[in-house]
Short mmCIF file of C-alpha atoms in Angstrom, two decimals:
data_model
loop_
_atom_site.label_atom_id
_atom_site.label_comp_id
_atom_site.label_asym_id
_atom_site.label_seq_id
_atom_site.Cartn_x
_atom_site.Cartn_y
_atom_site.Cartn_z
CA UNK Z 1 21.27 93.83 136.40
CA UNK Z 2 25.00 92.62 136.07
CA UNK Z 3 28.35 93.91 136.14
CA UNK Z 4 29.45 94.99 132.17
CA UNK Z 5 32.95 94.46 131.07
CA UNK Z 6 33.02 94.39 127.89
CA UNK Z 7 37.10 93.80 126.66
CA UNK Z 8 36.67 95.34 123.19
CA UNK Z 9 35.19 97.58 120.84
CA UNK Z 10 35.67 99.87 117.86
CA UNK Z 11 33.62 103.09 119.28
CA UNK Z 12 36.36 105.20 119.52
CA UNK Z 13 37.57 104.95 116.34
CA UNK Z 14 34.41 105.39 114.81
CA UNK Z 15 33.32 108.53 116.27
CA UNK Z 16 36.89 109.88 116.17
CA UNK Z 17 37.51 109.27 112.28
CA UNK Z 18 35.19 112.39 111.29
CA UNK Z 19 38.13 114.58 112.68
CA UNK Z 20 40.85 111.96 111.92
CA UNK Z 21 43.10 114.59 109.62
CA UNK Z 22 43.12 113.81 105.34
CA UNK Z 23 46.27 112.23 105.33
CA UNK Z 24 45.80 109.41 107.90
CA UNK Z 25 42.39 108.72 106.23
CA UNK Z 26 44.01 108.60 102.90
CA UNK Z 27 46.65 106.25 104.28
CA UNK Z 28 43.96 104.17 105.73
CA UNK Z 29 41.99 103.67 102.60
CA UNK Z 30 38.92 104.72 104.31
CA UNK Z 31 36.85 107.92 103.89
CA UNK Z 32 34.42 106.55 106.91
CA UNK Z 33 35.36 104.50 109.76
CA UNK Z 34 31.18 102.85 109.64
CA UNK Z 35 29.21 101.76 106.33
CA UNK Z 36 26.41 104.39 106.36
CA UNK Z 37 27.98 106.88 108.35
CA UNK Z 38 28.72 109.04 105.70
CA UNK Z 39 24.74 109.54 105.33
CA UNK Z 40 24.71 111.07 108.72
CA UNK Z 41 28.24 112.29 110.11
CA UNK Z 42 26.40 114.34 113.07
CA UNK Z 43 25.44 111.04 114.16
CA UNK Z 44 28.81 109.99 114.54
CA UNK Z 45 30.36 112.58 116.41
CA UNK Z 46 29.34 112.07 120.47
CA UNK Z 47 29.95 109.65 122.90
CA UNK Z 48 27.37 110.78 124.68
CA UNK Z 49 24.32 110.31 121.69
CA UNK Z 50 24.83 108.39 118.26
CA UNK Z 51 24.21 106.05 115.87
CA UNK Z 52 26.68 103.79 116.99
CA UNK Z 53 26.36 100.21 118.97
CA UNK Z 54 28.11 101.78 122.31
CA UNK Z 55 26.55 105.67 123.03
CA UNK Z 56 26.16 106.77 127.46
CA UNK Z 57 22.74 107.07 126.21
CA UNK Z 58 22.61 103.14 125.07
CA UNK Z 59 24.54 101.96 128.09
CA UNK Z 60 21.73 103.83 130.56
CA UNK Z 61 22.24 103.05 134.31
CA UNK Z 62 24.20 100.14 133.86
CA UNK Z 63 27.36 99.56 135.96
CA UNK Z 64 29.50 99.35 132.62
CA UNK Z 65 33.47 99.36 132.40
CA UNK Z 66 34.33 99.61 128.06
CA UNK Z 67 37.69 99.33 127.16
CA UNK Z 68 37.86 101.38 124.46
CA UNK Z 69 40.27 100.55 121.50
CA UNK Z 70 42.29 102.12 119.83
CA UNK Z 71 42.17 100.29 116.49
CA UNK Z 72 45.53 101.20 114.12
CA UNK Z 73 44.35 100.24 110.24
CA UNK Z 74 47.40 97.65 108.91
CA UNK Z 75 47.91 100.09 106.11
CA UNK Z 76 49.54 102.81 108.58
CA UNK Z 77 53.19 102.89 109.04
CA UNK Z 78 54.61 102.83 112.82
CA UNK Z 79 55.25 106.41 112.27
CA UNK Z 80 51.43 107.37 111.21
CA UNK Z 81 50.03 104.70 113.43
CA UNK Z 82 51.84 106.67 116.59
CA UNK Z 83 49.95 109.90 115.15
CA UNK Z 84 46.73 107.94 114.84
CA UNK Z 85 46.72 106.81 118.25
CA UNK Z 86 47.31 110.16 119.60
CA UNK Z 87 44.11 111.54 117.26
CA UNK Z 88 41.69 108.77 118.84
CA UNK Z 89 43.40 109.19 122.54
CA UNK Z 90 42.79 112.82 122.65
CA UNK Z 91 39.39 112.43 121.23
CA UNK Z 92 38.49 110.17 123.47
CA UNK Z 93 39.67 112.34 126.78
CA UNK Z 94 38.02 115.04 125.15
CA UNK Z 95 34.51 112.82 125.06
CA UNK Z 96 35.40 112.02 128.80
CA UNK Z 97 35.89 115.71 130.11
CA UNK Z 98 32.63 116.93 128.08
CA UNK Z 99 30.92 113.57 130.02
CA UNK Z 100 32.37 113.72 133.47
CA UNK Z 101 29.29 113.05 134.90
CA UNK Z 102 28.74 109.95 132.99
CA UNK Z 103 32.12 108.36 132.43
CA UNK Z 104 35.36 108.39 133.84
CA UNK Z 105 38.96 106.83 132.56
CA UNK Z 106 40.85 104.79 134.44
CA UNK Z 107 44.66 105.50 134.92
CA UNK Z 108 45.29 101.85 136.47
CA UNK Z 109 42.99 98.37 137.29
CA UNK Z 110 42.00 99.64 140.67
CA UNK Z 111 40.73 102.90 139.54
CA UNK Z 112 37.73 100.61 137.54
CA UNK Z 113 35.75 99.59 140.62
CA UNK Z 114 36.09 103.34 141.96
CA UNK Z 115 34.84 104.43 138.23
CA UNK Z 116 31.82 102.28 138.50
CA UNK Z 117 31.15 102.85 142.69
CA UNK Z 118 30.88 106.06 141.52
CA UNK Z 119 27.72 105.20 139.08
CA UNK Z 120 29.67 106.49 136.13
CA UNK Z 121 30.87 104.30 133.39
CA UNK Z 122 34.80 103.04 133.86
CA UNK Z 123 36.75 103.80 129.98
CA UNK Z 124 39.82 101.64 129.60
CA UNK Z 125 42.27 102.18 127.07
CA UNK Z 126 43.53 99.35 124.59
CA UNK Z 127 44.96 99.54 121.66
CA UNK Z 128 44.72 97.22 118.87
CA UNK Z 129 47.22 96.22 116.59
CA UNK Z 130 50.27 98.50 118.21
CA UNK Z 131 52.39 99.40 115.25
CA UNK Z 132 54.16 102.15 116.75
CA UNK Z 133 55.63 100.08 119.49
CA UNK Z 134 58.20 99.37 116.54
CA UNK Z 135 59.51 102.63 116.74
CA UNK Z 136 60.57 102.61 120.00
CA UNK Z 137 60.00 100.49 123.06
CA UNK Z 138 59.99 103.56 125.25
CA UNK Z 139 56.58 104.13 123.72
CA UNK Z 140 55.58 101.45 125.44
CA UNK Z 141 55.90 103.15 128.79
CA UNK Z 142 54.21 106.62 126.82
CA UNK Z 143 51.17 104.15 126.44
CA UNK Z 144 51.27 103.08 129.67
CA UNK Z 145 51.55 106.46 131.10
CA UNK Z 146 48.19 107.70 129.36
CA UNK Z 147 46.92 104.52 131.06
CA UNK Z 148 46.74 101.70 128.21
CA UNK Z 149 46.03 98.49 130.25
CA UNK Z 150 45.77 96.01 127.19
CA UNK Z 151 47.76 95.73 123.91
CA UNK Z 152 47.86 93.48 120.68
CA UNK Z 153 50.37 92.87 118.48
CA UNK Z 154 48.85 92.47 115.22
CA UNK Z 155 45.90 93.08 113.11
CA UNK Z 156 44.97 90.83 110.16
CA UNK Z 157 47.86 91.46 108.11
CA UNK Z 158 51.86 91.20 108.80
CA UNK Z 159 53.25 94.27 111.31
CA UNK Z 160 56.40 95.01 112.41
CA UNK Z 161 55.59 93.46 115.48
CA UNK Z 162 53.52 90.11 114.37
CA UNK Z 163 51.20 88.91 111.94
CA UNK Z 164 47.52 88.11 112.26
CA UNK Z 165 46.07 85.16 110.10
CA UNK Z 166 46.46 86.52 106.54
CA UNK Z 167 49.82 85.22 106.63
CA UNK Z 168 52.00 82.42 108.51
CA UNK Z 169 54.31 85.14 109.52
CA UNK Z 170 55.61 84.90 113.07
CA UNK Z 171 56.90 87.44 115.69
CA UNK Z 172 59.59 90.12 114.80
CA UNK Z 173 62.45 91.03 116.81
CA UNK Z 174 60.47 94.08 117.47
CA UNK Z 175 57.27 92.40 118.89
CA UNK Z 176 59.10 90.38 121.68
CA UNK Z 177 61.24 94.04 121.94
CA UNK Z 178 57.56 95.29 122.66
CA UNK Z 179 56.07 91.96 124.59
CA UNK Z 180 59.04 92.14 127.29
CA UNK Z 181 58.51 96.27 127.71
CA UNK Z 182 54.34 95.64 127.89
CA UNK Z 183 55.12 92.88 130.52
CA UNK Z 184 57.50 95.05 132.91
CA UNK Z 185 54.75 97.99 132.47
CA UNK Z 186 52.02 95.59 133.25
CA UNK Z 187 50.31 95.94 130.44
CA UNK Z 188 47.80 93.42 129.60
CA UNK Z 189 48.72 90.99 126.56
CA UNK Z 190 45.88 90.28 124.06
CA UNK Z 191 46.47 87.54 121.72
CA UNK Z 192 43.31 87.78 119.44
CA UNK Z 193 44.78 88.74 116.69
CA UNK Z 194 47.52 86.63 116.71
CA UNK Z 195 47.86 84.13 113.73
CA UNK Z 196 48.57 80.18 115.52
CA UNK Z 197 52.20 80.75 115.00
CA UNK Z 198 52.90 84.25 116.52
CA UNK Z 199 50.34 82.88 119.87
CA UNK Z 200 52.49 79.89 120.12
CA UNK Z 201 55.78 82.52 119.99
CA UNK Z 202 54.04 84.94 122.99
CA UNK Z 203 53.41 81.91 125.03
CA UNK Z 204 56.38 80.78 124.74
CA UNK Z 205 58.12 83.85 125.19
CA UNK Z 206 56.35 85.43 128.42
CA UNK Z 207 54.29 82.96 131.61
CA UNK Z 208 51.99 86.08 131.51
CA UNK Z 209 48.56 85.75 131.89
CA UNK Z 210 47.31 86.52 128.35
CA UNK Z 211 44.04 87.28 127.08
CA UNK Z 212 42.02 87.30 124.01
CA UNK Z 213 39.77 89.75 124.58
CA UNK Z 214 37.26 89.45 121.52
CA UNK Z 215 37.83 85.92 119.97
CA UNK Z 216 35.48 82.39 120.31
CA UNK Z 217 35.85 78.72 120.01
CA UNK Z 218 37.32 77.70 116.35
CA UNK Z 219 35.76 74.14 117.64
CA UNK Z 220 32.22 75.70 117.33
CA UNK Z 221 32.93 78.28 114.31
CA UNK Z 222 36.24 77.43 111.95
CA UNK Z 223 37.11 80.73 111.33
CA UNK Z 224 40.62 81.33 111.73
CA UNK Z 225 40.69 84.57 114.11
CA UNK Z 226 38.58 82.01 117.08
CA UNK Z 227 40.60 80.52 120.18
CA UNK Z 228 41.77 76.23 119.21
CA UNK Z 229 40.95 74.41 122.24
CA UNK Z 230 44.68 74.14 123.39
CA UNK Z 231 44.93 78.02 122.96
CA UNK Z 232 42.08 78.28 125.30
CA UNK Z 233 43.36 76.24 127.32
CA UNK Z 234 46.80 77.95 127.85
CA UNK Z 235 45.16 81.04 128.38
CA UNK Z 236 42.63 79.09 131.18
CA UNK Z 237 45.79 77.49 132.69
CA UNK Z 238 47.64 80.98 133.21
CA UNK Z 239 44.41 83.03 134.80
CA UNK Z 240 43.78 85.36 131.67
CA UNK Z 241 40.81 85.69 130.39
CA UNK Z 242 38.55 85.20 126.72
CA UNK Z 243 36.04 87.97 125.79
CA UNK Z 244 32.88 86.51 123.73
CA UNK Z 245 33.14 88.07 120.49
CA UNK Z 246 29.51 89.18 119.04
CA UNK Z 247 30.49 89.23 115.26
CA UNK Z 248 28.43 86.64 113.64
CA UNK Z 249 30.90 85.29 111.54
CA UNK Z 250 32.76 84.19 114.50
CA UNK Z 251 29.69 82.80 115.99
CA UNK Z 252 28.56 80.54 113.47
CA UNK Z 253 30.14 79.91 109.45
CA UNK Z 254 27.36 80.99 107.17
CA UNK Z 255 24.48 83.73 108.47
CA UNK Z 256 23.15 85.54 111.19
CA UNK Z 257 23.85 84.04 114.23
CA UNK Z 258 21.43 83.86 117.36
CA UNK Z 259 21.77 82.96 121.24
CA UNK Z 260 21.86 79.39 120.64
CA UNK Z 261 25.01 80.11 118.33
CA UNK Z 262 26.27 82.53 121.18
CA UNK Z 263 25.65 79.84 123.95
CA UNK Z 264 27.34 76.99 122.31
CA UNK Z 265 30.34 78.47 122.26
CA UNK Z 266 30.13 79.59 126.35
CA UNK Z 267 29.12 75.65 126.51
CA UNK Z 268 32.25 74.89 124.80
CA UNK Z 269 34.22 76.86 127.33
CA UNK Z 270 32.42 75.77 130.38
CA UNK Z 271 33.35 72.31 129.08
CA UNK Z 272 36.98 72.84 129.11
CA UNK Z 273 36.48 74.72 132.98
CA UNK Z 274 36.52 78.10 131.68
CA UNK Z 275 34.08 79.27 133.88
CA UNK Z 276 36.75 81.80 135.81
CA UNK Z 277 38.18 82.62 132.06
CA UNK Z 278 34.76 83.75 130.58
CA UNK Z 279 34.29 87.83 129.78
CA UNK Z 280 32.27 89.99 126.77
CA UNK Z 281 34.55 91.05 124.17
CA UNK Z 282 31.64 92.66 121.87
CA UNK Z 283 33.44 94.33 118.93
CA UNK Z 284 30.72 97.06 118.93
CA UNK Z 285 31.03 98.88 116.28
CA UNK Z 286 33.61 96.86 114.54
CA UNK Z 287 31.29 94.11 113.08
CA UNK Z 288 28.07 93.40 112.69
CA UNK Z 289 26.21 91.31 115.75
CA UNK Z 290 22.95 89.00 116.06
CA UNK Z 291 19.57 91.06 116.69
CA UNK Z 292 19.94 89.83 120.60
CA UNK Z 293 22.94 91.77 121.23
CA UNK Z 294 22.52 94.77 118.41
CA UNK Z 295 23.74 97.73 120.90
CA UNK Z 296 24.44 98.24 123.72
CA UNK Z 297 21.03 99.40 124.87
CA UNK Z 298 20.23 95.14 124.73
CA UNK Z 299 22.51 94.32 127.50
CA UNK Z 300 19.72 93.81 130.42
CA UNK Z 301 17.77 91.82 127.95
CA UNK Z 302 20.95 89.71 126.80
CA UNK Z 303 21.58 89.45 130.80
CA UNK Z 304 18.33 87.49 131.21
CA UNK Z 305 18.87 85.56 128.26
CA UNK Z 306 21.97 84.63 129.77
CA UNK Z 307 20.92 84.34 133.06
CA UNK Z 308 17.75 81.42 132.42
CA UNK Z 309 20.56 79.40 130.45
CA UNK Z 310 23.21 79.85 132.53
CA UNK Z 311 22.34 81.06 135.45
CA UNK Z 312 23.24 83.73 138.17
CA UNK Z 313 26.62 82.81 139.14
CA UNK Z 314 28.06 82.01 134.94
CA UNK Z 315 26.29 84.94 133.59
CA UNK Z 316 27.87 87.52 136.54
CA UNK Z 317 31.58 85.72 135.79
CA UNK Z 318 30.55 86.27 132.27
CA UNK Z 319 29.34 90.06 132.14
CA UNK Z 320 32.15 91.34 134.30
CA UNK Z 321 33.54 89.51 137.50
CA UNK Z 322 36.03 87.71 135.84
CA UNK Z 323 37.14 90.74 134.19
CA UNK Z 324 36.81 93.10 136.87
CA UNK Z 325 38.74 90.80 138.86
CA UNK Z 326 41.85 90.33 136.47
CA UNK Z 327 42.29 93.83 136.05
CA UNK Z 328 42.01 94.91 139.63
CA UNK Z 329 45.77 93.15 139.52
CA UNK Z 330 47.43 95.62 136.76
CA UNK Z 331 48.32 98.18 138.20
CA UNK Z 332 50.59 99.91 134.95
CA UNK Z 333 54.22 99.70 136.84
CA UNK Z 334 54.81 103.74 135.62
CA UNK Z 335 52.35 104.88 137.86
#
């Protein structure tokens, strides 16, 4: 059994939106956060059971540190997008009281390895797509201060901070506002979402480490939202890391995708030495995945599919090492 650190998933949101108030849901177009969930809301509701790909129950007695994302819908303005985040933050510490036994969140890097010593599982907050940076930069340091270790820019769309790949958009005067607070606070840059022109803009703009934390090869699988080999390599070159993305349309262009989609694209990375770089990035609960990795209740079966192609050392770096050991470094700087 290996180290989990998975870099990204949806849970949060999903189990949060039952509650989410009528307004925000309206705003977000959305009546349910998961297709089916509708058909069984009290399965949607607890951390702890549910139908979702992440539940304690799923995870079992593996040492497992989830950053859990706060996912802010493009339709939101930075005003609602501030009051969604504060909707899925406080569910989620409400989850984690209820749970103490089982889980834990951690305020800064170090506290993960203490989290996980202490056979619980190690919540990290994220946020994806942080609109409401826009509003203020001081809200930067607010997210730190509630312990946000990792941050994106964008979603799919154009934001007042960047622009993901439906448009050529680039960075705002707001987003490298936000990019120079979340740097000083020591929050962790994530550049999946990024369209090519805003990534090129962030590393230009910052020598952070930066990391992608749910995004593949676009040399394996086209699909705009996956790392170029140059991008990988800039994020390789700088220490940061690149969580494996389980979605099968960024595995493979047309169908359900398998392990041997799954391991070409950790070939593809070991090629270009990204064996230090390597990390899960699941988007559980934000995508549909291939039957090997269907919840999180797979994982030790995954692990030793992972381990007889790649063996012991690769498929520890992979599962959580190389995570575990980048964010034992960011330490938020408001602490």
């Amino acid at each position: 059994m290996y180290t989990v650190f998975d870099l990204h998933c949806d849970t949060a949101d999903r189990l949060a939106w039952q509650s989410l108030p009528s307004d925000l849901k309206t705003a977000s177009g959305m009546d349910f956060y998961g297709p089916g969930d509708e058909n069984a809301p009290e399965l949607c509701r607890d951390l702890k059971r549910n139908r979702c790909h992440i539940s304690l129950e799923g995870i079992g007695d593996t040492p497992w540190a989830q950053c859990f994302a706060c996912f802010i819908p493009d339709e939101l303005s930075a005003s609602q997008s501030l009051a969604f985040f504060e909707h899925v933050e406080s569910y989620l510490d409400n989850q984690v009281a209820i749970n103490s036994d089982r889980i834990g969140i951690a305020a800064g890097g170090r506290d993960i390895a203490t989290i996980l010593e202490s056979k619980r599982v190690a919540a990290v907050r994220t946020i994806e797509n942080a609109r409401f940076f826009a509003l203020d930069p001081a809200y930067v340091d607010e997210a730190s201060r509630r312990g946000v270790l990792m941050a994106s820019l964008s979603w799919n769309a154009a934001g007042p901070l960047a622009s993901g790949h439906d448009t050529a958009d680039g960075v705002t005067a707001a987003g490298f506002a936000a990019l120079r607070r979340m740097e000083a606070a020591g929050i962790a840059i994530d550049v999946s979402h990024l369209n090519d022109r805003c990534f090129g803009e962030v590393a230009a703009a910052t020598d952070a480490p930066l990391v992608a934390s749910h995004s593949n090869s676009r040399t394996v699988c086209s699909a705009p939202r996956n790392l170029t080999d140059a991008q990988f390599d800039c994020i390789r070159e700088r220490g940061g890391l690149v969580g494996l993305n389980f979605y099968n349309g960024f595995l493979r262009e047309e169908g359900e995708a398998d392990f041997d989609d799954i391991s070409r694209h950790i070939d593809r990375w070991l090629e270009r030495g990204g064996e230090d770089v390597l990390a899960l990035g699941s988007d559980f609960d934000g995508c549909d995945t291939p039957r090997c990795i269907a919840t999180a209740a797979d994982m030790s079966a995954f692990q030793n599919l992972l381990r007889a192609r790649f063996g012991e050392t690769i498929t520890a770096k992979l599962c959580g090492l190389n995570a575990l050991r980048f964010f034992s470094r960011r330490i938020p700087a408001t602490l």
